[in-house]
CSV table of C-alpha atoms and ligand atoms in Angstrom, one decimal:
chain,number,residue,atom,x,y,z
A,899,MET,CA,-11.9,15.9,18.3
A,900,THR,CA,-12.3,12.4,17.0
A,901,GLU,CA,-11.0,11.9,13.5
A,902,TYR,CA,-13.6,11.3,10.9
A,903,PHE,CA,-13.3,10.4,7.2
A,904,ARG,CA,-15.5,8.7,4.7
A,905,SER,CA,-14.0,7.4,1.4
A,906,PRO,CA,-15.5,8.9,-1.8
A,907,LYS,CA,-17.8,7.0,-4.1
A,908,LYS,CA,-16.4,7.8,-7.5
A,909,ARG,CA,-14.2,6.6,-10.3
A,910,GLY,CA,-10.9,6.9,-8.7
A,911,ARG,CA,-7.5,7.9,-10.0
A,912,ILE,CA,-4.9,5.6,-8.4
A,913,ALA,CA,-1.1,5.9,-8.1
A,914,VAL,CA,0.9,2.9,-7.1
A,915,PHE,CA,4.3,3.5,-5.4
A,916,LEU,CA,6.7,0.6,-5.5
A,917,SER,CA,10.4,-0.2,-5.1
A,918,GLY,CA,10.7,-3.8,-6.2
A,919,ARG,CA,9.0,-6.8,-7.7
A,920,GLY,CA,5.5,-5.3,-8.0
A,921,SER,CA,3.3,-8.3,-7.4
A,922,ASN,CA,0.8,-6.3,-5.3
A,923,PHE,CA,0.8,-3.7,-8.1
A,924,LEU,CA,-0.1,-6.5,-10.5
A,925,ALA,CA,-2.9,-7.7,-8.2
A,926,ILE,CA,-4.4,-4.2,-8.2
A,927,TYR,CA,-3.9,-3.8,-11.9
A,928,GLU,CA,-5.7,-7.1,-12.6
A,929,ALA,CA,-8.6,-6.1,-10.4
A,930,VAL,CA,-8.9,-2.8,-12.2
A,931,LYS,CA,-8.8,-4.5,-15.6
A,932,ALA,CA,-11.5,-7.0,-14.5
A,933,GLY,CA,-13.7,-4.1,-13.5
A,934,LYS,CA,-13.7,-5.0,-9.8
A,935,ILE,CA,-12.3,-1.6,-8.8
A,936,ASN,CA,-14.1,1.6,-9.9
A,937,GLY,CA,-10.9,3.3,-10.9
A,938,ASP,CA,-7.8,3.6,-13.1
A,939,ILE,CA,-4.1,3.4,-12.4
A,940,VAL,CA,-2.9,6.8,-13.6
A,941,LEU,CA,0.7,6.5,-12.3
A,942,VAL,CA,3.2,3.9,-11.2
A,943,PHE,CA,6.0,5.6,-9.3
A,944,SER,CA,9.3,4.4,-8.0
A,945,ASN,CA,12.4,5.5,-6.1
A,946,LYS,CA,14.3,2.7,-7.8
A,947,LYS,CA,15.1,2.8,-11.5
A,948,GLU,CA,15.5,-0.9,-11.8
A,949,ALA,CA,12.3,-1.9,-10.0
A,950,ARG,CA,10.7,-4.8,-11.7
A,951,GLY,CA,7.3,-3.3,-11.0
A,952,LEU,CA,8.1,-0.3,-13.1
A,953,GLN,CA,8.9,-2.5,-16.0
A,954,LEU,CA,5.7,-4.5,-15.6
A,955,ALA,CA,3.8,-1.2,-15.6
A,956,GLN,CA,5.5,0.0,-18.7
A,957,GLU,CA,4.7,-3.3,-20.5
A,958,ARG,CA,1.1,-2.7,-19.6
A,959,GLY,CA,1.1,0.7,-21.1
A,960,LEU,CA,0.8,2.6,-17.8
A,961,GLU,CA,2.4,5.9,-17.1
A,962,THR,CA,5.5,5.4,-15.0
A,963,LEU,CA,7.8,7.8,-13.2
A,964,TYR,CA,11.2,7.4,-11.5
A,965,LEU,CA,12.8,10.1,-9.4
A,966,ASN,CA,16.3,9.6,-8.3
A,967,PRO,CA,16.6,10.5,-4.5
A,968,LYS,CA,20.3,11.4,-5.0
A,969,GLU,CA,19.3,14.3,-7.1
A,970,PHE,CA,17.4,16.0,-4.2
A,971,PRO,CA,19.0,17.9,-1.3
A,972,SER,CA,16.8,16.4,1.3
A,973,ARG,CA,14.0,13.9,2.0
A,974,GLU,CA,11.6,16.8,2.2
A,975,ALA,CA,12.6,18.2,-1.2
A,976,TYR,CA,12.2,14.7,-2.7
A,977,ASP,CA,8.7,14.2,-1.2
A,978,GLU,CA,7.6,17.7,-2.3
A,979,GLN,CA,8.5,16.8,-5.9
A,980,VAL,CA,6.6,13.5,-5.6
A,981,ALA,CA,3.6,15.3,-4.1
A,982,ALA,CA,3.7,17.7,-7.1
A,983,GLU,CA,3.7,14.8,-9.6
A,984,VAL,CA,0.8,13.2,-7.8
A,985,LYS,CA,-1.2,16.3,-7.7
A,986,LYS,CA,-0.5,17.1,-11.3
A,987,ARG,CA,-2.3,13.8,-12.2
A,988,LYS,CA,-5.2,14.5,-9.8
A,989,VAL,CA,-4.6,11.3,-7.9
A,990,ASP,CA,-7.3,10.3,-5.5
A,991,LEU,CA,-5.5,7.4,-3.8
A,992,ILE,CA,-1.9,6.4,-3.4
A,993,CYS,CA,-1.3,2.6,-2.9
A,994,LEU,CA,2.1,1.9,-1.4
A,995,ALA,CA,3.0,-1.6,-2.7
A,996,GLY,CA,6.5,-2.4,-1.5
A,997,TYR,CA,7.6,1.2,-1.5
A,998,MET,CA,10.8,0.9,0.6
A,999,ARG,CA,11.3,4.6,1.4
A,1000,ILE,CA,10.0,6.3,4.5
A,1001,LEU,CA,7.7,9.1,3.7
A,1002,THR,CA,8.1,12.5,5.4
A,1003,PRO,CA,5.4,13.5,7.9
A,1004,GLY,CA,4.5,16.4,5.6
A,1005,PHE,CA,3.7,14.0,2.7
A,1006,CYS,CA,1.7,11.7,5.0
A,1007,GLU,CA,-0.3,14.6,6.3
A,1008,GLU,CA,-1.0,15.9,2.8
A,1009,PHE,CA,-2.4,12.5,1.7
A,1010,LYS,CA,-4.1,11.6,4.9
A,1011,TYR,CA,-6.8,8.9,4.2
A,1012,ARG,CA,-5.7,9.1,0.6
A,1013,MET,CA,-2.8,6.7,1.0
A,1014,MET,CA,-2.8,2.9,1.9
A,1015,ASN,CA,-0.1,0.4,2.5
A,1016,ILE,CA,0.1,-3.4,2.6
A,1017,HIS,CA,2.2,-5.0,5.3
A,1018,PRO,CA,3.0,-8.8,5.6
A,1019,ALA,CA,2.0,-9.2,9.2
A,1020,LEU,CA,-0.9,-8.8,11.5
A,1021,LEU,CA,-0.3,-5.2,12.7
A,1022,PRO,CA,0.3,-3.9,15.3
A,1023,ALA,CA,2.5,-7.0,15.7
A,1024,PHE,CA,5.7,-7.0,13.7
A,1025,PRO,CA,5.9,-3.5,12.1
A,1026,GLY,CA,9.1,-2.8,10.1
A,1027,LEU,CA,11.2,-5.1,8.0
A,1028,HIS,CA,11.9,-8.8,7.8
A,1029,VAL,CA,8.6,-9.5,9.6
A,1030,GLN,CA,8.0,-13.0,8.3
A,1031,LYS,CA,11.4,-14.0,9.8
A,1032,LYS,CA,10.5,-12.3,13.1
A,1033,ALA,CA,7.1,-14.0,13.2
A,1034,LEU,CA,8.8,-17.4,12.9
A,1035,GLU,CA,11.4,-16.5,15.5
A,1036,TRP,CA,8.7,-15.5,18.0
A,1037,GLY,CA,6.9,-18.7,17.4
A,1038,VAL,CA,3.5,-17.1,16.7
A,1039,ARG,CA,0.8,-19.5,15.5
A,1040,TYR,CA,-0.8,-17.0,13.2
A,1041,SER,CA,0.6,-14.2,11.0
A,1042,GLY,CA,-1.0,-12.6,8.0
A,1043,ALA,CA,-1.4,-9.4,6.1
A,1044,THR,CA,-2.7,-6.0,6.8
A,1045,VAL,CA,-3.9,-3.1,4.6
A,1046,HIS,CA,-3.9,0.2,6.5
A,1047,PHE,CA,-4.1,3.9,6.0
A,1048,VAL,CA,-0.7,5.6,6.1
A,1049,THR,CA,0.2,7.9,8.9
A,1050,PRO,CA,3.6,9.4,9.8
A,1051,GLU,CA,4.3,6.6,12.3
A,1052,VAL,CA,5.4,3.7,10.1
A,1053,ASP,CA,3.0,0.8,9.8
A,1054,MET,CA,0.7,2.2,12.5
A,1055,GLY,CA,-2.2,3.8,10.6
A,1056,PRO,CA,-5.9,2.8,10.9
A,1057,ILE,CA,-6.4,-0.8,9.8
A,1058,ILE,CA,-8.6,-1.4,6.8
A,1059,LEU,CA,-8.5,-5.2,6.2
A,1060,GLN,CA,-6.5,-8.1,7.6
A,1061,ALA,CA,-6.1,-11.7,6.6
A,1062,VAL,CA,-4.9,-14.5,8.9
A,1063,VAL,CA,-2.3,-17.0,7.8
A,1064,PRO,CA,-1.5,-19.9,10.1
A,1065,VAL,CA,2.1,-20.6,10.7
A,1066,LYS,CA,3.2,-24.2,10.0
A,1067,GLN,CA,5.8,-25.9,12.0
A,1068,ASP,CA,8.0,-26.6,9.0
A,1069,ASP,CA,7.6,-23.1,7.5
A,1070,THR,CA,10.6,-21.3,6.4
A,1071,GLU,CA,10.7,-17.5,5.9
A,1072,GLU,CA,10.1,-18.2,2.2
A,1073,THR,CA,7.1,-20.6,2.5
A,1074,LEU,CA,5.4,-18.3,5.1
A,1075,SER,CA,6.1,-15.2,2.9
A,1076,ASP,CA,4.6,-17.0,-0.1
A,1077,ARG,CA,1.4,-17.8,1.7
A,1078,ILE,CA,1.1,-14.3,3.2
A,1079,LEU,CA,1.6,-12.9,-0.3
A,1080,GLN,CA,-1.3,-14.8,-1.7
A,1081,GLU,CA,-3.5,-13.1,1.0
A,1082,GLU,CA,-2.0,-9.7,0.2
A,1083,HIS,CA,-3.0,-10.1,-3.4
A,1084,ARG,CA,-6.6,-10.8,-2.3
A,1085,ILE,CA,-7.1,-8.1,0.4
A,1086,TYR,CA,-5.2,-5.2,-1.2
A,1087,PRO,CA,-7.5,-4.9,-4.3
A,1088,GLU,CA,-10.4,-5.5,-2.0
A,1089,ALA,CA,-9.5,-2.5,0.2
A,1090,VAL,CA,-9.2,-0.3,-2.9
A,1091,ARG,CA,-12.5,-1.6,-4.2
A,1092,LEU,CA,-14.2,-0.7,-0.9
A,1093,TYR,CA,-12.5,2.7,-0.9
A,1094,PHE,CA,-14.1,3.8,-4.2
A,1095,GLU,CA,-17.4,2.3,-3.4
A,1096,GLY,CA,-17.5,4.9,-0.7
A,1097,ARG,CA,-17.7,2.3,2.0
A,1098,LEU,CA,-14.7,3.0,4.2
A,1099,GLU,CA,-15.4,5.1,7.2
A,1100,VAL,CA,-12.8,6.1,9.7
A,1101,ARG,CA,-13.8,7.0,13.3
A,1102,GLY,CA,-10.9,7.6,15.6
A,1103,ARG,CA,-8.5,4.9,14.7
A,1104,ARG,CA,-11.1,2.4,13.7
A,1105,VAL,CA,-12.2,1.8,10.1
A,1106,PHE,CA,-15.8,0.7,9.5
A,1107,ILE,CA,-16.9,-1.1,6.4
A,1108,LEU,CA,-20.3,0.2,5.4
A,1109,GLU,CA,-22.9,-2.0,3.9
B,86,GRF,C1,5.0,-7.2,0.2
B,86,GRF,O1,5.3,-8.3,1.0
B,86,GRF,C2,4.4,-6.1,1.0
B,86,GRF,O2,3.6,-6.6,2.0
B,86,GRF,C3,5.6,-5.4,1.5
B,86,GRF,O3,6.5,-5.4,0.5
B,86,GRF,C4,6.3,-6.5,-0.3
B,86,GRF,C5,6.1,-6.0,-1.7
B,86,GRF,O4,6.0,-7.1,-2.7
B,86,GRF,N1,5.2,-4.1,1.9
B,86,GRF,P1,5.6,-6.8,-4.2
B,86,GRF,O5,6.6,-5.8,-4.7
B,86,GRF,O6,4.2,-6.2,-4.2
B,86,GRF,O7,5.7,-8.1,-4.9
């Protein structure tokens, strides 16, 4: 049977998961604040106590949560606790924004089509880590950013939005990453906006944007 899903048109409850600097979280936060997204960030979660993004969220008066992976006997146990925290807050959509921990298949299944990720390359090219460096090494002329739904296979879920970033001859990993990041900050809030406007429709592995 072909997969089918249509995103809900409603005021959404959003959780952001992050492990680091949190610039994509901030982009979503600003879009929410500006009324561009029909939703509220109800939780900012991290697996890293010192994540800058957690601090930024606290400063903005958002609810934050950190769970220490070392206090759990297994990856499954950790993700079960995370899932419980998410469900407790009646979250409609999880936005992974630099969440550097692989999620268990069970967690991905539970939040199927209710979890997005942002990746700094044009998937399915360059999944994984250090992808801006890999793009430079390959000599590709274009890279970019991808927002996709999360499935158990890392970085391989249905693609929601992409933005193309031309690679310049004198680019370094840093300069290319910076230009890609600008595009990330544009398309991630846009994908969340479309989601709660009820305009994302998944058919098979294609995502259609409804008028
Ligand atoms: C971004 O490049 C994102 O594409 C990747 O991790 C980085 C997170 O950056 N998944 P930030 O924490 O949002 O600033």
